[in-house]
CSV table of C-alpha atoms in Angstrom, one decimal:
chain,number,residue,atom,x,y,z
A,1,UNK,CA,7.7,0.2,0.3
A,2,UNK,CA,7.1,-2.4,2.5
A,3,UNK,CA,9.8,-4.8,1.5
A,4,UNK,CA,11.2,-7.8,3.9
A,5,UNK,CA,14.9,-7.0,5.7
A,6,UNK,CA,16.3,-9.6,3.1
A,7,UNK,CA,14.7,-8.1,0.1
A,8,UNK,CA,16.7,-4.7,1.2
A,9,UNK,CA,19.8,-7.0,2.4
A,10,UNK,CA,20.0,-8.5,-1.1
A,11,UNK,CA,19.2,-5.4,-3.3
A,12,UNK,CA,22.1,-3.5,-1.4
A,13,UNK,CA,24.4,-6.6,-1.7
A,14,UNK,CA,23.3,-6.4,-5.7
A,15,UNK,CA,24.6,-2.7,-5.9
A,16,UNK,CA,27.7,-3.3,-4.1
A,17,UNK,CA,28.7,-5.9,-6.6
A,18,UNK,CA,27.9,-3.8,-9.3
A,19,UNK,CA,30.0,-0.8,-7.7
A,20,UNK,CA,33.1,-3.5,-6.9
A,21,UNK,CA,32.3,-4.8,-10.4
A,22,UNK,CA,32.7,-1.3,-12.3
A,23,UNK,CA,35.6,-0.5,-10.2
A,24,UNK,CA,37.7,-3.7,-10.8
A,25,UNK,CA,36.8,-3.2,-14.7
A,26,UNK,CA,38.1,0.3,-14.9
A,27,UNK,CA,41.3,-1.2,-13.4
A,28,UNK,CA,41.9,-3.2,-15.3
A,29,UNK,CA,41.2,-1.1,-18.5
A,30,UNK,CA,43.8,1.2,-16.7
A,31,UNK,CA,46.4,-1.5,-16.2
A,32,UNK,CA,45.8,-2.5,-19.4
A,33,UNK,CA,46.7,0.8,-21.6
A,34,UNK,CA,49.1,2.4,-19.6
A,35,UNK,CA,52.0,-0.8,-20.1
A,36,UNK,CA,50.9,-0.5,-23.7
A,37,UNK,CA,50.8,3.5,-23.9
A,38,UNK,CA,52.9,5.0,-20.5
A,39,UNK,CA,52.1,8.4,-21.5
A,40,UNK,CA,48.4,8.0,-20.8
A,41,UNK,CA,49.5,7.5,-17.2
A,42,UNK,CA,51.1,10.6,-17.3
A,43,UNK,CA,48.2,12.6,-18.9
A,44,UNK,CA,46.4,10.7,-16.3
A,45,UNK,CA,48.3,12.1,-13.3
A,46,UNK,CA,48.1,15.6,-14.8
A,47,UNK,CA,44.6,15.4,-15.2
A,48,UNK,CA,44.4,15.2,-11.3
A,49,UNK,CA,46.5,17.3,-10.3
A,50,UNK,CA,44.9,19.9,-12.1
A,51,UNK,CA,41.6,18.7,-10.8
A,52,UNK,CA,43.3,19.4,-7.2
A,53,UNK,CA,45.1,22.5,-7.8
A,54,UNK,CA,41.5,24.2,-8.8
A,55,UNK,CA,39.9,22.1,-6.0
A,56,UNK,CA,42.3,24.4,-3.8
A,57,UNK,CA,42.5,27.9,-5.8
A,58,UNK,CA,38.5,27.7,-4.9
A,59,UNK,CA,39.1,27.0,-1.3
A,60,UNK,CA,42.3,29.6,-1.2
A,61,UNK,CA,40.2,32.2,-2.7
A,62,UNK,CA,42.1,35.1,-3.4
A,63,UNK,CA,41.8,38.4,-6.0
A,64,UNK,CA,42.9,36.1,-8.6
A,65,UNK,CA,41.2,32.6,-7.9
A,66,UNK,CA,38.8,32.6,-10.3
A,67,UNK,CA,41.4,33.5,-13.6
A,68,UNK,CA,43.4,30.6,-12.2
A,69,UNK,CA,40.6,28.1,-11.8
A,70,UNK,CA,39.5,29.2,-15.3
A,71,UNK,CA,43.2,28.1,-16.7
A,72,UNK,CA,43.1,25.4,-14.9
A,73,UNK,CA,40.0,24.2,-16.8
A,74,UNK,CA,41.3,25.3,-19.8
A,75,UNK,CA,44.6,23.1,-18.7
A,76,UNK,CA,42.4,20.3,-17.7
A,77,UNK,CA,40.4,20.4,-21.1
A,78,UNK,CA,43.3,20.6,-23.2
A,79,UNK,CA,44.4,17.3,-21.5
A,80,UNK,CA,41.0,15.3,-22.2
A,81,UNK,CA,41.2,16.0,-25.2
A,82,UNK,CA,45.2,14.8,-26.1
A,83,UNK,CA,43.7,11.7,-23.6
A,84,UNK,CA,40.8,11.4,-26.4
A,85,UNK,CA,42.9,11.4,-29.7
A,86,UNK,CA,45.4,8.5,-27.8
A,87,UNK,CA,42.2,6.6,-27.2
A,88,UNK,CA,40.7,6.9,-30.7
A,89,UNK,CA,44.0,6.3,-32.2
A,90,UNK,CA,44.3,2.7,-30.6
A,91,UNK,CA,40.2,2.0,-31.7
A,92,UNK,CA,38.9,2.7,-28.5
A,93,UNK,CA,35.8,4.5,-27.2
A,94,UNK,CA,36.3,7.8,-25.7
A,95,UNK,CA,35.3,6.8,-22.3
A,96,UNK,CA,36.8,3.4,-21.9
A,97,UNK,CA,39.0,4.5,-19.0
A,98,UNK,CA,35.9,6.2,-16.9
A,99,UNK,CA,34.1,4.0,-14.2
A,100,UNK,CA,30.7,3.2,-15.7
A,101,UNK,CA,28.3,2.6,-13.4
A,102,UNK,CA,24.9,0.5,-14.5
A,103,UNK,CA,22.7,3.8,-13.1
A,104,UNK,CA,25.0,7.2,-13.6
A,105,UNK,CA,22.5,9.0,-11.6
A,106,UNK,CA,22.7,7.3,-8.2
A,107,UNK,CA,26.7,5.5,-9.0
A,108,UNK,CA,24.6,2.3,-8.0
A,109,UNK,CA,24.4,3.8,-4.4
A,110,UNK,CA,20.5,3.2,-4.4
A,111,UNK,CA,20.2,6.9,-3.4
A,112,UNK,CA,20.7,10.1,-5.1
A,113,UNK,CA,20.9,12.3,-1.2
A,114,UNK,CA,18.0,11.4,0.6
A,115,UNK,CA,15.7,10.0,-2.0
A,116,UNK,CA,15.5,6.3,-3.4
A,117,UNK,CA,16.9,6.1,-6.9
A,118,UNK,CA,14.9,4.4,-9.2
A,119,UNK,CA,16.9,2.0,-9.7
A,120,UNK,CA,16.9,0.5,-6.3
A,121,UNK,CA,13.2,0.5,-6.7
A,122,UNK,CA,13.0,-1.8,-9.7
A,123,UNK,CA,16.0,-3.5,-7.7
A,124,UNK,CA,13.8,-4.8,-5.1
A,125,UNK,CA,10.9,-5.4,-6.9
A,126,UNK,CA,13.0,-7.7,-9.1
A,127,UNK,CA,14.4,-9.3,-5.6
A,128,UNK,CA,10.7,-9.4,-4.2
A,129,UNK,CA,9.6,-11.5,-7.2
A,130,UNK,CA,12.7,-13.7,-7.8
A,131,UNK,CA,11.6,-14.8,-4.0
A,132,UNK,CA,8.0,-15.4,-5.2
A,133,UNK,CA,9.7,-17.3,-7.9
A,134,UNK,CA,11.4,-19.6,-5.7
A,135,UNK,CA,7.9,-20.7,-4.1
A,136,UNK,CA,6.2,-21.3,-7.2
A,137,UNK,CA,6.5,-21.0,-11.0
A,138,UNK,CA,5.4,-17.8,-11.0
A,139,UNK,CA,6.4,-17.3,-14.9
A,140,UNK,CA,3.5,-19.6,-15.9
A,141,UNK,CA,1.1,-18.0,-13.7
A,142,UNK,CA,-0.6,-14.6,-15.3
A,143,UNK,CA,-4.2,-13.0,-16.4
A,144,UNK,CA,-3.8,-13.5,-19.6
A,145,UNK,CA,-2.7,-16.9,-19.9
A,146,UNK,CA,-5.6,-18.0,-17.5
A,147,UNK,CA,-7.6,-20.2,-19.5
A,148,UNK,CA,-11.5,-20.3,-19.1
A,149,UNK,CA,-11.7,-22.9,-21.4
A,150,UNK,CA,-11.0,-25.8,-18.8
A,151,UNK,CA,-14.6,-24.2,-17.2
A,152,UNK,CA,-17.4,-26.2,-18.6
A,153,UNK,CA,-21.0,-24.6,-19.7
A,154,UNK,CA,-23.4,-26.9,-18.3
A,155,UNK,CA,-24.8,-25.8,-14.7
A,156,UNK,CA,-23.9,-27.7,-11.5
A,157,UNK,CA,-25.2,-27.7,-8.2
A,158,UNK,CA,-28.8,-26.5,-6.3
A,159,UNK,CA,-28.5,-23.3,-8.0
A,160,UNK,CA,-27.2,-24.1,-11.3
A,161,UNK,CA,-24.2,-22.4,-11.0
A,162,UNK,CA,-22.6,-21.8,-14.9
A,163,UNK,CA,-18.6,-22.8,-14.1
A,164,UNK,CA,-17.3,-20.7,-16.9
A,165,UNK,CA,-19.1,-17.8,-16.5
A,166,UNK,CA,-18.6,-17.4,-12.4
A,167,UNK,CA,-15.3,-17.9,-13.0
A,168,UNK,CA,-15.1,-15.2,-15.9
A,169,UNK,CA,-16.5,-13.2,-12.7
A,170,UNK,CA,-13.6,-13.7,-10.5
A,171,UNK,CA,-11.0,-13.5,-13.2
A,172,UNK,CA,-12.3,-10.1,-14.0
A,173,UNK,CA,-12.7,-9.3,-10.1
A,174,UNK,CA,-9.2,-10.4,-9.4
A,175,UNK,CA,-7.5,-8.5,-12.2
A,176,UNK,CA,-9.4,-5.2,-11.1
A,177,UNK,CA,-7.9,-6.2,-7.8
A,178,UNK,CA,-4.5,-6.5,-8.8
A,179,UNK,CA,-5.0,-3.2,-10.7
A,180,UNK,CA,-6.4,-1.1,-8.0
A,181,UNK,CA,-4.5,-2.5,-5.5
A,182,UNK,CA,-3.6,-0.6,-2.5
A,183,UNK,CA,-2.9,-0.6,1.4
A,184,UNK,CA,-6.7,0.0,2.1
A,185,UNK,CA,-8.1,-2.9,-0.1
A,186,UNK,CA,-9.8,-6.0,1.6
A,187,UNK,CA,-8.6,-9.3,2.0
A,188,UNK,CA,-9.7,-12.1,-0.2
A,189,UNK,CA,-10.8,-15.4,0.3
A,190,UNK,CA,-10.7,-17.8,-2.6
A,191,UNK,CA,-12.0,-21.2,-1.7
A,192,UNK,CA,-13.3,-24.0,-3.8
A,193,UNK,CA,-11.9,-27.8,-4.8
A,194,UNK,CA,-8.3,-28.9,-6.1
A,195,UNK,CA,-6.8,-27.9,-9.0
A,196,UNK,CA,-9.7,-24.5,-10.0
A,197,UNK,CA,-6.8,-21.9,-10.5
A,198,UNK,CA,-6.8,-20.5,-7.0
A,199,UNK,CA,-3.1,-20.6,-6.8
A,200,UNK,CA,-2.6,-19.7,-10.5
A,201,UNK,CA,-4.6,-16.2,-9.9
A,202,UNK,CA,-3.2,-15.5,-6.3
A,203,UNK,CA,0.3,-15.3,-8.3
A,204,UNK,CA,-0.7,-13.2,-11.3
A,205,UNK,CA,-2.0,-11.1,-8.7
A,206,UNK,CA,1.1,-11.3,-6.7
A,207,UNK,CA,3.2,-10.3,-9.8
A,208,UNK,CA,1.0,-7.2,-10.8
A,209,UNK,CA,1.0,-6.0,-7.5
A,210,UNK,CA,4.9,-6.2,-7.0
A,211,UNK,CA,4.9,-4.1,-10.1
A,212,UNK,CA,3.4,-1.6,-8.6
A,213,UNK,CA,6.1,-1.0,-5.6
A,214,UNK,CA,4.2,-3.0,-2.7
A,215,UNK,CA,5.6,-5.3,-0.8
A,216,UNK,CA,3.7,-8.8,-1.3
A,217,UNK,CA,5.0,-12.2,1.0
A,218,UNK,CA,3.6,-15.1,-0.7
A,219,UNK,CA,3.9,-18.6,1.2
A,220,UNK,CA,2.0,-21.5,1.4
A,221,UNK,CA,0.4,-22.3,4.7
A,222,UNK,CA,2.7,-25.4,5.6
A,223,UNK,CA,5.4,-23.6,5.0
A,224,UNK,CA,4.7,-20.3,6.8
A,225,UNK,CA,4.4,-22.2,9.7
A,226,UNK,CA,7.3,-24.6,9.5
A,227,UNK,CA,8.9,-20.4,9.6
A,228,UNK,CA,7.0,-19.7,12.3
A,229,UNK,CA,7.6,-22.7,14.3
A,230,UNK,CA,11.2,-22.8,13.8
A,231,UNK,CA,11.6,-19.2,15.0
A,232,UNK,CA,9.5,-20.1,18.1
A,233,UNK,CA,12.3,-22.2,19.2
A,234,UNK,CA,15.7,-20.6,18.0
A,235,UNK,CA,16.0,-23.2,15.1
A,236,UNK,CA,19.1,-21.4,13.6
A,237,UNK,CA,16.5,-18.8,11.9
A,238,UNK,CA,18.0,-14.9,11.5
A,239,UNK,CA,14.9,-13.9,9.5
A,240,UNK,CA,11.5,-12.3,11.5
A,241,UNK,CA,9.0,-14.6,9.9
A,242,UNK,CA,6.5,-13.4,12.3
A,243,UNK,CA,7.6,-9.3,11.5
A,244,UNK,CA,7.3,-10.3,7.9
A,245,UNK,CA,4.2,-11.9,8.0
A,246,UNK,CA,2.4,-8.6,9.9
A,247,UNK,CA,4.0,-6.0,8.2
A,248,UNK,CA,4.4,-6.8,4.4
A,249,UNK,CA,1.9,-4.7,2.2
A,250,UNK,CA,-0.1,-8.0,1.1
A,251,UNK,CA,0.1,-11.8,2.3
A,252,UNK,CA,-0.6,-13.8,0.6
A,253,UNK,CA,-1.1,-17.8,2.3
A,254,UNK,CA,-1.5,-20.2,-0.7
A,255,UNK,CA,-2.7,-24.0,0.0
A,256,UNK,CA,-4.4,-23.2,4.1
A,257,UNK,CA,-5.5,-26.5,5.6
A,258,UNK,CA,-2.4,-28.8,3.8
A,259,UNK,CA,-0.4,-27.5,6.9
A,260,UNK,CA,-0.3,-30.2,9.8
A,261,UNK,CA,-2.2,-28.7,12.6
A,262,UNK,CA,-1.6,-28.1,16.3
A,263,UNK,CA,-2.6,-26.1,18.8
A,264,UNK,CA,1.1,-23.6,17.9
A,265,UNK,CA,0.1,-23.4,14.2
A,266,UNK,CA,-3.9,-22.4,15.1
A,267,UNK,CA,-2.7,-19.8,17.0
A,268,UNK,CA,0.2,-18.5,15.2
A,269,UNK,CA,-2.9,-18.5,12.3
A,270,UNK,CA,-4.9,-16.8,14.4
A,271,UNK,CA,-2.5,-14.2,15.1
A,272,UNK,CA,-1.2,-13.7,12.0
A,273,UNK,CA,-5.3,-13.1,10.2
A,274,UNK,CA,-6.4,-10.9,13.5
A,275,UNK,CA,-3.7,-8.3,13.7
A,276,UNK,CA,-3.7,-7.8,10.0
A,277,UNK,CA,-7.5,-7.2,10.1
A,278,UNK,CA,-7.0,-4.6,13.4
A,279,UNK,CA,-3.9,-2.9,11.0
A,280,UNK,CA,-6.3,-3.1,8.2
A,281,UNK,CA,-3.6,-5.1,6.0
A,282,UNK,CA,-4.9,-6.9,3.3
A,283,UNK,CA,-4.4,-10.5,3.1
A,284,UNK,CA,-5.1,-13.2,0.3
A,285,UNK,CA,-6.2,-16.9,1.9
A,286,UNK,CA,-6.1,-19.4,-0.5
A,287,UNK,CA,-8.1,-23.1,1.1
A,288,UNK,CA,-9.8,-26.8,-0.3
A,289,UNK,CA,-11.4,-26.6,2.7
A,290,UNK,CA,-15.3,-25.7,3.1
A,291,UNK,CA,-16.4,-23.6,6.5
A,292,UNK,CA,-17.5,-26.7,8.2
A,293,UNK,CA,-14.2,-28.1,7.8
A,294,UNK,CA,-12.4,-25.0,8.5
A,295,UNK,CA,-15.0,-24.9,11.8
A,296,UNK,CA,-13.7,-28.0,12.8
A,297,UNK,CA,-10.0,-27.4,12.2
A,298,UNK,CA,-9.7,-24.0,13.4
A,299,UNK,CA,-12.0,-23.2,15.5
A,300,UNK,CA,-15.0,-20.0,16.0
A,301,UNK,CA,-12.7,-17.5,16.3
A,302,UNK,CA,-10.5,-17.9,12.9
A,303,UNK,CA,-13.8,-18.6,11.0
A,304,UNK,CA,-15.7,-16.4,11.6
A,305,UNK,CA,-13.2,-13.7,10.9
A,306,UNK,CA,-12.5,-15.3,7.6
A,307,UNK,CA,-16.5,-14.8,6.9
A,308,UNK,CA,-17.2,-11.4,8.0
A,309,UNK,CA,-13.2,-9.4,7.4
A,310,UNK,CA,-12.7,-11.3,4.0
A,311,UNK,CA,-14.4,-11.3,0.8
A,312,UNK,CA,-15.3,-14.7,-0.4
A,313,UNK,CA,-14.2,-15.9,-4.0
A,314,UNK,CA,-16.1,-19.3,-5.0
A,315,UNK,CA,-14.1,-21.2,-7.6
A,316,UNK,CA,-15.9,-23.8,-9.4
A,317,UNK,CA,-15.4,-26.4,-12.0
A,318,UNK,CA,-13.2,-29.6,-12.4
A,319,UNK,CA,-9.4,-30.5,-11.4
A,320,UNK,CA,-7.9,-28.5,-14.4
A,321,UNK,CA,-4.5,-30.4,-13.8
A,322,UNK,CA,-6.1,-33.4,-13.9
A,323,UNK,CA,-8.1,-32.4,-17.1
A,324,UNK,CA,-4.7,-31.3,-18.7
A,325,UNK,CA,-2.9,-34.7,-18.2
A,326,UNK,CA,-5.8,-36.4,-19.9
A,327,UNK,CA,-4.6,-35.0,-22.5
A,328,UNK,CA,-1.2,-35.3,-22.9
């Protein structure tokens, strides 16, 4: 899972609260029954120390370890189950002095040995897209509440491109995407005008393929490189922005050409789209701008691996938001 350092930071932070949380809860249950009901406390302490005493009859070993472990348990049951009837007697359920954890398998650990519980993998794919969140309203943004109805029918341009039904085209190419998505699929360029759902599919995609386990960074351009920049010189930044950037599963750069461009932010953009081609990472570009522009603003060497390492995904139509606040 190729998850950021504060995704993994904040998932474990998660599961210790939830351990302190279960702890501090079955303390207080404790407290609470045994000034009401002192003879809990007692059956409580026996309990243990029958749990010990067969702990060490197996350790002692011995001709007759295993008949006193096996009254031991008998001991120990007989105890549960006097614990049980105090319990039921005062309306209360049969457990409500055991630590509950939220997963039982892992104790909210993460792990169950070695292996990555479940739950620490919907953990961090819940972290991952709160994140996403936090750029964008993600919530809004899905397949099937992308609307082809803001697409007019009539043809535009030389070749009398349909709106509507190229768009149907890279709806249906970018939800195949999403749902074949692995670490060998190629990068994507969507490009066209403002307001033509570029962002709106990048983040459905974003969401389905966080669903699936992968780590996905999403960022707009401007602020990736504010990241970047600010790392460069020691701005008070603890997090790799650089690390991230490289190694995440799927990038995805939302809005390139609204960042303000020097000669730092070309070449941390050039660094960023070649090494990700050489690892064979994918990577999502989201831009206004057209390839002369992009020419002009970036140079040969970023253009001409956005045309021959990306695929190209031509959005047309009219300024949907616009269109929307007409009418309101």
């Amino acid at each position: 899972m190729g998850y950021s350092k504060d995704v993994y930071q904040q998932a474990y932070e998660i599961l210790d609260s939830r351990r302190a949380k279960a702890q501090r809860i079955q303390q207080q249950h404790k407290q609470e029954l045994y000034s009401k009901v002192p003879q809990l406390l007692e059956l409580e302490q026996s309990l243990a120390a029958t749990g010990a005493a067969a702990a060490a009859a197996a350790v002692g070993g011995g001709d007759d370890a295993l008949k006193q472990i096996q009254l031991l348990k008998q001991a120990n049951q007989q105890l549960q189950q006097h614990r049980y009837h105090i319990l039921a007697s005062l309306g209360l359920p049969i457990d409500y002095l055991d630590l509950k954890y939220i997963c039982p398998h892992c104790q909210d650990t993460g792990y169950i040995g070695q292996r990555v519980c479940s739950c620490l993998q919907k953990l961090l794919r819940q972290v991952a897209y709160e994140k996403m969140c936090s750029i964008s309203d993600v919530d809004q943004c899905r397949f099937e509440n992308f609307s082809l109805n803001y697409y007019p029918m009539e043809p535009v341009g030389e070749y009398q491109i349909v709106p509507r039904n190229a768009m149907r085209d890279v709806v249906h190419y970018c939800a195949v995407y999403a749902d074949t998505f692995s670490q060998n699929s190629e990068s994507l360029l969507l490009c066209g005008g403002t307001g033509l759902g570029k962002t709106h599919l990048s983040l459905a995609m974003a969401y389905e393929i966080t669903q699936k386990e992968y780590g996905v960074v999403y960022t707009t351009s401007q602020k990736l490189m504010d990241q970047l920049q600010a790392q460069q010189f020691s701005r008070g930044e603890t997090t790799d922005y650089q690390s991230l950037a490289l190694e995440c599963d799927l990038l995805i750069i939302d809005d390139l050409g609204a960042e303000f461009s020097t000669s730092f932010t070309v070449a941390a953009l050039y660094n960023i789209i070649n090494t990700r081609i050489i690892e064979k990472k994918p990577t999502i570009i989201n831009t206004n701008l057209d390839t002369s522009v992009m020419k002009e603003r970036y140079g040969d060497r970023i253009l001409s691996r956005l045309l021959c390492a990306y695929r190209p995904l031509k959005f047309y139509g009219r300024d949907i938001r616009m269109l929307k606040r007409y009418q309101k």
